[in-house]
Amino acid sequence: MNKADTIWMNGKLMPWDEAKVHVLTHTLHYGNGVFEGTRAYKTDRGLAIFRLRDHTRRLLNSAKITMIKCPYSLEELEAVQIELLRENHFEGNVYIRPIIYLGYGVMGLYHVNAPVEVAVAAWEWGSYLGDEGLQNGIRVKISSFARNSVKSTMGKAKAVANYLNSQMAKFEALEAGYEEALLLDDEGFVAEGSGECFFIVRDKKIVTPPHDNSLESITQATVIELAEKLGYEVEFRRITRDEVYIADEAFFTGTAAEVTPVREVDGRIIGEGKRGPITEHLQREYFDVVYGRNKDFEHYLTYI
Ligand code: PPE
């Protein structure tokens, strides 16, 4: 990965290689931690963090859900992320990864006495599913793993533990020669990708599943806001796998994945087998937003 100079950890900036944890770190054993993924783009006016407030608020909400008391306020965490980007003098686009976790000192499942630690790292990260994928679309496999059920996990939290399910699905898809997994919920309806939300387009209507079994995605919300401004009809409703196969277009959204077209699912060609026209339109508009070229969305950018 692309190393940066410093990482912020428990109140101070330290050299990248020194930002370490003890092997008995509670989160490492029992999986209770929460994190965020936020991007900053090189705009004409310099580096700007996209939707910093929304990501930081979700981080604190995730901690609330999993019963971790974060010692820093929303404003403090925002200031830390800005400071980190200023200190590191990045040349390209940046991915910011804040994490709140339980540190060293307590073992056993009763977690409330474990020390709460907070770190924020940032590094230069290019396209998540490849530049080729952004242009021409990716091939996707519906996973044999059901998305974490609401009966046993809490998908509104961007919680470390939720990502075992994602990792297994991603591994299975890549091992089978695909580029990403699409997970169904335990009732068989489309939930989300291993690290993205999912959309289809049918008869010019844009459809995405409700958040029953998925993260409340900030990119998804941005794309919906954009689409509605552009005059598209957007519908939140359940989608079945066979409906995906006969969609005119399909795409993933996520901070890392941005807007990535899907050109094939389980051997079925989606639409024309390439990036569809509405996907292309939304993708272009999304990049205009994050690069500060759309005045209506300026309020989502925090310039460094
Ligand atoms: N669902 C999941 C499971 C998920 O992990 C993400 C983000 C999303 C939906 C989209 O959420 P949002 O970023 O708010 O639009 N996944 C992060 C994972 C990247 C990684 O591999 O690490 C991300 O996009 O940053």
PDB file of N, CA, C and O in Angstrom, residues 100-141:
ATOM      1  N   ILE A 100     -12.243   3.121  15.645  1.00  0.00           N
ATOM      2  CA  ILE A 100     -12.384   3.148  17.103  1.00  0.00           C
ATOM      3  C   ILE A 100     -12.377   1.690  17.538  1.00  0.00           C
ATOM      4  O   ILE A 100     -13.181   0.887  17.050  1.00  0.00           O
ATOM      5  N   TYR A 101     -11.445   1.337  18.414  1.00  0.00           N
ATOM      6  CA  TYR A 101     -11.315  -0.075  18.773  1.00  0.00           C
ATOM      7  C   TYR A 101     -11.004  -0.214  20.256  1.00  0.00           C
ATOM      8  O   TYR A 101     -10.735   0.762  20.954  1.00  0.00           O
ATOM      9  N   LEU A 102     -11.042  -1.465  20.720  1.00  0.00           N
ATOM     10  CA  LEU A 102     -10.766  -1.735  22.124  1.00  0.00           C
ATOM     11  C   LEU A 102      -9.336  -2.239  22.227  1.00  0.00           C
ATOM     12  O   LEU A 102      -8.945  -3.163  21.505  1.00  0.00           O
ATOM     13  N   GLY A 103      -8.576  -1.625  23.106  1.00  0.00           N
ATOM     14  CA  GLY A 103      -7.141  -1.889  23.160  1.00  0.00           C
ATOM     15  C   GLY A 103      -6.745  -3.021  24.108  1.00  0.00           C
ATOM     16  O   GLY A 103      -7.541  -3.910  24.432  1.00  0.00           O
ATOM     17  N   TYR A 104      -5.542  -2.928  24.589  1.00  0.00           N
ATOM     18  CA  TYR A 104      -4.919  -3.945  25.434  1.00  0.00           C
ATOM     19  C   TYR A 104      -5.243  -3.720  26.910  1.00  0.00           C
ATOM     20  O   TYR A 104      -5.301  -2.581  27.357  1.00  0.00           O
ATOM     21  N   GLY A 105      -5.435  -4.800  27.638  1.00  0.00           N
ATOM     22  CA  GLY A 105      -5.578  -4.655  29.086  1.00  0.00           C
ATOM     23  C   GLY A 105      -6.651  -5.518  29.702  1.00  0.00           C
ATOM     24  O   GLY A 105      -6.598  -5.836  30.880  1.00  0.00           O
ATOM     25  N   VAL A 106      -7.626  -5.927  28.910  1.00  0.00           N
ATOM     26  CA  VAL A 106      -8.719  -6.748  29.439  1.00  0.00           C
ATOM     27  C   VAL A 106      -8.936  -7.902  28.472  1.00  0.00           C
ATOM     28  O   VAL A 106      -8.959  -7.696  27.263  1.00  0.00           O
ATOM     29  N   MET A 107      -9.074  -9.129  28.991  1.00  0.00           N
ATOM     30  CA  MET A 107      -9.475 -10.235  28.120  1.00  0.00           C
ATOM     31  C   MET A 107     -10.834 -10.739  28.591  1.00  0.00           C
ATOM     32  O   MET A 107     -11.264 -10.450  29.691  1.00  0.00           O
ATOM     33  N   GLY A 108     -11.488 -11.502  27.745  1.00  0.00           N
ATOM     34  CA  GLY A 108     -12.834 -11.983  28.057  1.00  0.00           C
ATOM     35  C   GLY A 108     -13.859 -11.144  27.313  1.00  0.00           C
ATOM     36  O   GLY A 108     -13.583 -10.017  26.897  1.00  0.00           O
ATOM     37  N   LEU A 109     -15.050 -11.714  27.172  1.00  0.00           N
ATOM     38  CA  LEU A 109     -16.046 -11.091  26.307  1.00  0.00           C
ATOM     39  C   LEU A 109     -16.707  -9.846  26.882  1.00  0.00           C
ATOM     40  O   LEU A 109     -17.266  -9.049  26.149  1.00  0.00           O
ATOM     41  N   TYR A 110     -16.665  -9.685  28.190  1.00  0.00           N
ATOM     42  CA  TYR A 110     -17.279  -8.473  28.748  1.00  0.00           C
ATOM     43  C   TYR A 110     -16.352  -7.305  28.424  1.00  0.00           C
ATOM     44  O   TYR A 110     -15.281  -7.158  29.006  1.00  0.00           O
ATOM     45  N   HIS A 111     -16.783  -6.487  27.463  1.00  0.00           N
ATOM     46  CA  HIS A 111     -15.852  -5.555  26.826  1.00  0.00           C
ATOM     47  C   HIS A 111     -15.794  -4.171  27.459  1.00  0.00           C
ATOM     48  O   HIS A 111     -14.900  -3.392  27.139  1.00  0.00           O
ATOM     49  N   VAL A 112     -16.737  -3.865  28.340  1.00  0.00           N
ATOM     50  CA  VAL A 112     -16.886  -2.453  28.714  1.00  0.00           C
ATOM     51  C   VAL A 112     -15.701  -1.879  29.510  1.00  0.00           C
ATOM     52  O   VAL A 112     -15.544  -0.665  29.584  1.00  0.00           O
ATOM     53  N   ASN A 113     -14.877  -2.724  30.088  1.00  0.00           N
ATOM     54  CA  ASN A 113     -13.718  -2.206  30.817  1.00  0.00           C
ATOM     55  C   ASN A 113     -12.448  -2.123  29.964  1.00  0.00           C
ATOM     56  O   ASN A 113     -11.396  -1.698  30.435  1.00  0.00           O
ATOM     57  N   ALA A 114     -12.546  -2.541  28.729  1.00  0.00           N
ATOM     58  CA  ALA A 114     -11.371  -2.462  27.833  1.00  0.00           C
ATOM     59  C   ALA A 114     -11.148  -1.006  27.420  1.00  0.00           C
ATOM     60  O   ALA A 114     -12.116  -0.268  27.210  1.00  0.00           O
ATOM     61  N   PRO A 115      -9.891  -0.583  27.324  1.00  0.00           N
ATOM     62  CA  PRO A 115      -9.629   0.809  26.941  1.00  0.00           C
ATOM     63  C   PRO A 115     -10.064   1.089  25.498  1.00  0.00           C
ATOM     64  O   PRO A 115      -9.860   0.252  24.623  1.00  0.00           O
ATOM     65  N   VAL A 116     -10.675   2.236  25.290  1.00  0.00           N
ATOM     66  CA  VAL A 116     -11.105   2.613  23.940  1.00  0.00           C
ATOM     67  C   VAL A 116      -9.977   3.402  23.272  1.00  0.00           C
ATOM     68  O   VAL A 116      -9.457   4.359  23.847  1.00  0.00           O
ATOM     69  N   GLU A 117      -9.587   2.982  22.099  1.00  0.00           N
ATOM     70  CA  GLU A 117      -8.510   3.651  21.367  1.00  0.00           C
ATOM     71  C   GLU A 117      -9.058   4.159  20.041  1.00  0.00           C
ATOM     72  O   GLU A 117      -9.991   3.573  19.486  1.00  0.00           O
ATOM     73  N   VAL A 118      -8.451   5.218  19.562  1.00  0.00           N
ATOM     74  CA  VAL A 118      -8.913   5.809  18.295  1.00  0.00           C
ATOM     75  C   VAL A 118      -7.710   6.119  17.421  1.00  0.00           C
ATOM     76  O   VAL A 118      -6.712   6.662  17.896  1.00  0.00           O
ATOM     77  N   ALA A 119      -7.806   5.750  16.171  1.00  0.00           N
ATOM     78  CA  ALA A 119      -6.728   6.076  15.228  1.00  0.00           C
ATOM     79  C   ALA A 119      -7.330   6.550  13.916  1.00  0.00           C
ATOM     80  O   ALA A 119      -8.458   6.182  13.563  1.00  0.00           O
ATOM     81  N   VAL A 120      -6.579   7.388  13.228  1.00  0.00           N
ATOM     82  CA  VAL A 120      -6.984   7.812  11.881  1.00  0.00           C
ATOM     83  C   VAL A 120      -5.764   7.721  10.969  1.00  0.00           C
ATOM     84  O   VAL A 120      -4.728   8.329  11.248  1.00  0.00           O
ATOM     85  N   ALA A 121      -5.899   6.928   9.928  1.00  0.00           N
ATOM     86  CA  ALA A 121      -4.836   6.821   8.928  1.00  0.00           C
ATOM     87  C   ALA A 121      -5.374   7.349   7.604  1.00  0.00           C
ATOM     88  O   ALA A 121      -6.600   7.406   7.402  1.00  0.00           O
ATOM     89  N   ALA A 122      -4.485   7.755   6.735  1.00  0.00           N
ATOM     90  CA  ALA A 122      -4.894   8.201   5.399  1.00  0.00           C
ATOM     91  C   ALA A 122      -3.784   7.860   4.423  1.00  0.00           C
ATOM     92  O   ALA A 122      -2.605   7.923   4.774  1.00  0.00           O
ATOM     93  N   TRP A 123      -4.172   7.457   3.245  1.00  0.00           N
ATOM     94  CA  TRP A 123      -3.173   7.107   2.223  1.00  0.00           C
ATOM     95  C   TRP A 123      -3.765   7.358   0.846  1.00  0.00           C
ATOM     96  O   TRP A 123      -4.980   7.508   0.704  1.00  0.00           O
ATOM     97  N   GLU A 124      -2.911   7.378  -0.147  1.00  0.00           N
ATOM     98  CA  GLU A 124      -3.397   7.572  -1.512  1.00  0.00           C
ATOM     99  C   GLU A 124      -3.924   6.243  -2.035  1.00  0.00           C
ATOM    100  O   GLU A 124      -3.213   5.242  -2.006  1.00  0.00           O
ATOM    101  N   TRP A 125      -5.180   6.246  -2.467  1.00  0.00           N
ATOM    102  CA  TRP A 125      -5.819   5.014  -2.927  1.00  0.00           C
ATOM    103  C   TRP A 125      -6.560   5.293  -4.231  1.00  0.00           C
ATOM    104  O   TRP A 125      -7.400   6.181  -4.275  1.00  0.00           O
ATOM    105  N   GLY A 126      -6.246   4.535  -5.242  1.00  0.00           N
ATOM    106  CA  GLY A 126      -6.876   4.706  -6.563  1.00  0.00           C
ATOM    107  C   GLY A 126      -8.223   4.016  -6.639  1.00  0.00           C
ATOM    108  O   GLY A 126      -8.865   3.771  -5.619  1.00  0.00           O
ATOM    109  N   SER A 127      -8.658   3.671  -7.847  1.00  0.00           N
ATOM    110  CA  SER A 127      -9.994   3.085  -8.009  1.00  0.00           C
ATOM    111  C   SER A 127     -10.035   1.691  -7.363  1.00  0.00           C
ATOM    112  O   SER A 127      -9.088   0.919  -7.449  1.00  0.00           O
ATOM    113  N   TYR A 128     -11.145   1.424  -6.708  1.00  0.00           N
ATOM    114  CA  TYR A 128     -11.302   0.222  -5.863  1.00  0.00           C
ATOM    115  C   TYR A 128     -11.479  -1.039  -6.692  1.00  0.00           C
ATOM    116  O   TYR A 128     -10.948  -2.095  -6.370  1.00  0.00           O
ATOM    117  N   LEU A 129     -12.256  -0.921  -7.761  1.00  0.00           N
ATOM    118  CA  LEU A 129     -12.523  -2.105  -8.587  1.00  0.00           C
ATOM    119  C   LEU A 129     -11.863  -1.954  -9.959  1.00  0.00           C
ATOM    120  O   LEU A 129     -12.304  -2.554 -10.947  1.00  0.00           O
ATOM    121  N   GLY A 130     -10.820  -1.149 -10.000  1.00  0.00           N
ATOM    122  CA  GLY A 130     -10.018  -0.998 -11.218  1.00  0.00           C
ATOM    123  C   GLY A 130     -10.516   0.091 -12.148  1.00  0.00           C
ATOM    124  O   GLY A 130     -11.726   0.338 -12.247  1.00  0.00           O
ATOM    125  N   ASP A 131      -9.598   0.746 -12.851  1.00  0.00           N
ATOM    126  CA  ASP A 131      -9.974   1.793 -13.817  1.00  0.00           C
ATOM    127  C   ASP A 131     -10.785   1.182 -14.958  1.00  0.00           C
ATOM    128  O   ASP A 131     -11.735   1.782 -15.460  1.00  0.00           O
ATOM    129  N   GLU A 132     -10.388  -0.011 -15.352  1.00  0.00           N
ATOM    130  CA  GLU A 132     -11.097  -0.780 -16.387  1.00  0.00           C
ATOM    131  C   GLU A 132     -12.554  -0.995 -15.960  1.00  0.00           C
ATOM    132  O   GLU A 132     -13.481  -0.809 -16.740  1.00  0.00           O
ATOM    133  N   GLY A 133     -12.727  -1.379 -14.687  1.00  0.00           N
ATOM    134  CA  GLY A 133     -14.061  -1.624 -14.151  1.00  0.00           C
ATOM    135  C   GLY A 133     -14.926  -0.367 -14.177  1.00  0.00           C
ATOM    136  O   GLY A 133     -16.114  -0.419 -14.500  1.00  0.00           O
ATOM    137  N   LEU A 134     -14.336   0.762 -13.833  1.00  0.00           N
ATOM    138  CA  LEU A 134     -15.079   2.032 -13.835  1.00  0.00           C
ATOM    139  C   LEU A 134     -15.564   2.377 -15.240  1.00  0.00           C
ATOM    140  O   LEU A 134     -16.649   2.918 -15.426  1.00  0.00           O
ATOM    141  N   GLN A 135     -14.735   2.056 -16.216  1.00  0.00           N
ATOM    142  CA  GLN A 135     -15.020   2.358 -17.633  1.00  0.00           C
ATOM    143  C   GLN A 135     -16.022   1.390 -18.238  1.00  0.00           C
ATOM    144  O   GLN A 135     -16.997   1.791 -18.856  1.00  0.00           O
ATOM    145  N   ASN A 136     -15.717   0.089 -18.078  1.00  0.00           N
ATOM    146  CA  ASN A 136     -16.452  -0.921 -18.843  1.00  0.00           C
ATOM    147  C   ASN A 136     -17.348  -1.828 -18.016  1.00  0.00           C
ATOM    148  O   ASN A 136     -18.069  -2.653 -18.576  1.00  0.00           O
ATOM    149  N   GLY A 137     -17.274  -1.707 -16.702  1.00  0.00           N
ATOM    150  CA  GLY A 137     -18.118  -2.541 -15.857  1.00  0.00           C
ATOM    151  C   GLY A 137     -17.395  -3.792 -15.392  1.00  0.00           C
ATOM    152  O   GLY A 137     -16.394  -4.206 -15.974  1.00  0.00           O
ATOM    153  N   ILE A 138     -17.923  -4.385 -14.325  1.00  0.00           N
ATOM    154  CA  ILE A 138     -17.297  -5.573 -13.749  1.00  0.00           C
ATOM    155  C   ILE A 138     -18.248  -6.763 -13.814  1.00  0.00           C
ATOM    156  O   ILE A 138     -19.445  -6.619 -14.034  1.00  0.00           O
ATOM    157  N   ARG A 139     -17.640  -7.948 -13.591  1.00  0.00           N
ATOM    158  CA  ARG A 139     -18.405  -9.200 -13.585  1.00  0.00           C
ATOM    159  C   ARG A 139     -18.646  -9.599 -12.118  1.00  0.00           C
ATOM    160  O   ARG A 139     -17.728  -9.600 -11.312  1.00  0.00           O
ATOM    161  N   VAL A 140     -19.892  -9.931 -11.818  1.00  0.00           N
ATOM    162  CA  VAL A 140     -20.313 -10.129 -10.428  1.00  0.00           C
ATOM    163  C   VAL A 140     -20.940 -11.503 -10.241  1.00  0.00           C
ATOM    164  O   VAL A 140     -21.606 -12.013 -11.136  1.00  0.00           O
ATOM    165  N   LYS A 141     -20.709 -12.071  -9.041  1.00  0.00           N
ATOM    166  CA  LYS A 141     -21.323 -13.356  -8.710  1.00  0.00           C
ATOM    167  C   LYS A 141     -22.213 -13.180  -7.483  1.00  0.00           C
ATOM    168  O   LYS A 141     -21.788 -12.559  -6.500  1.00  0.00           O
TER     169      LYS A 141
END
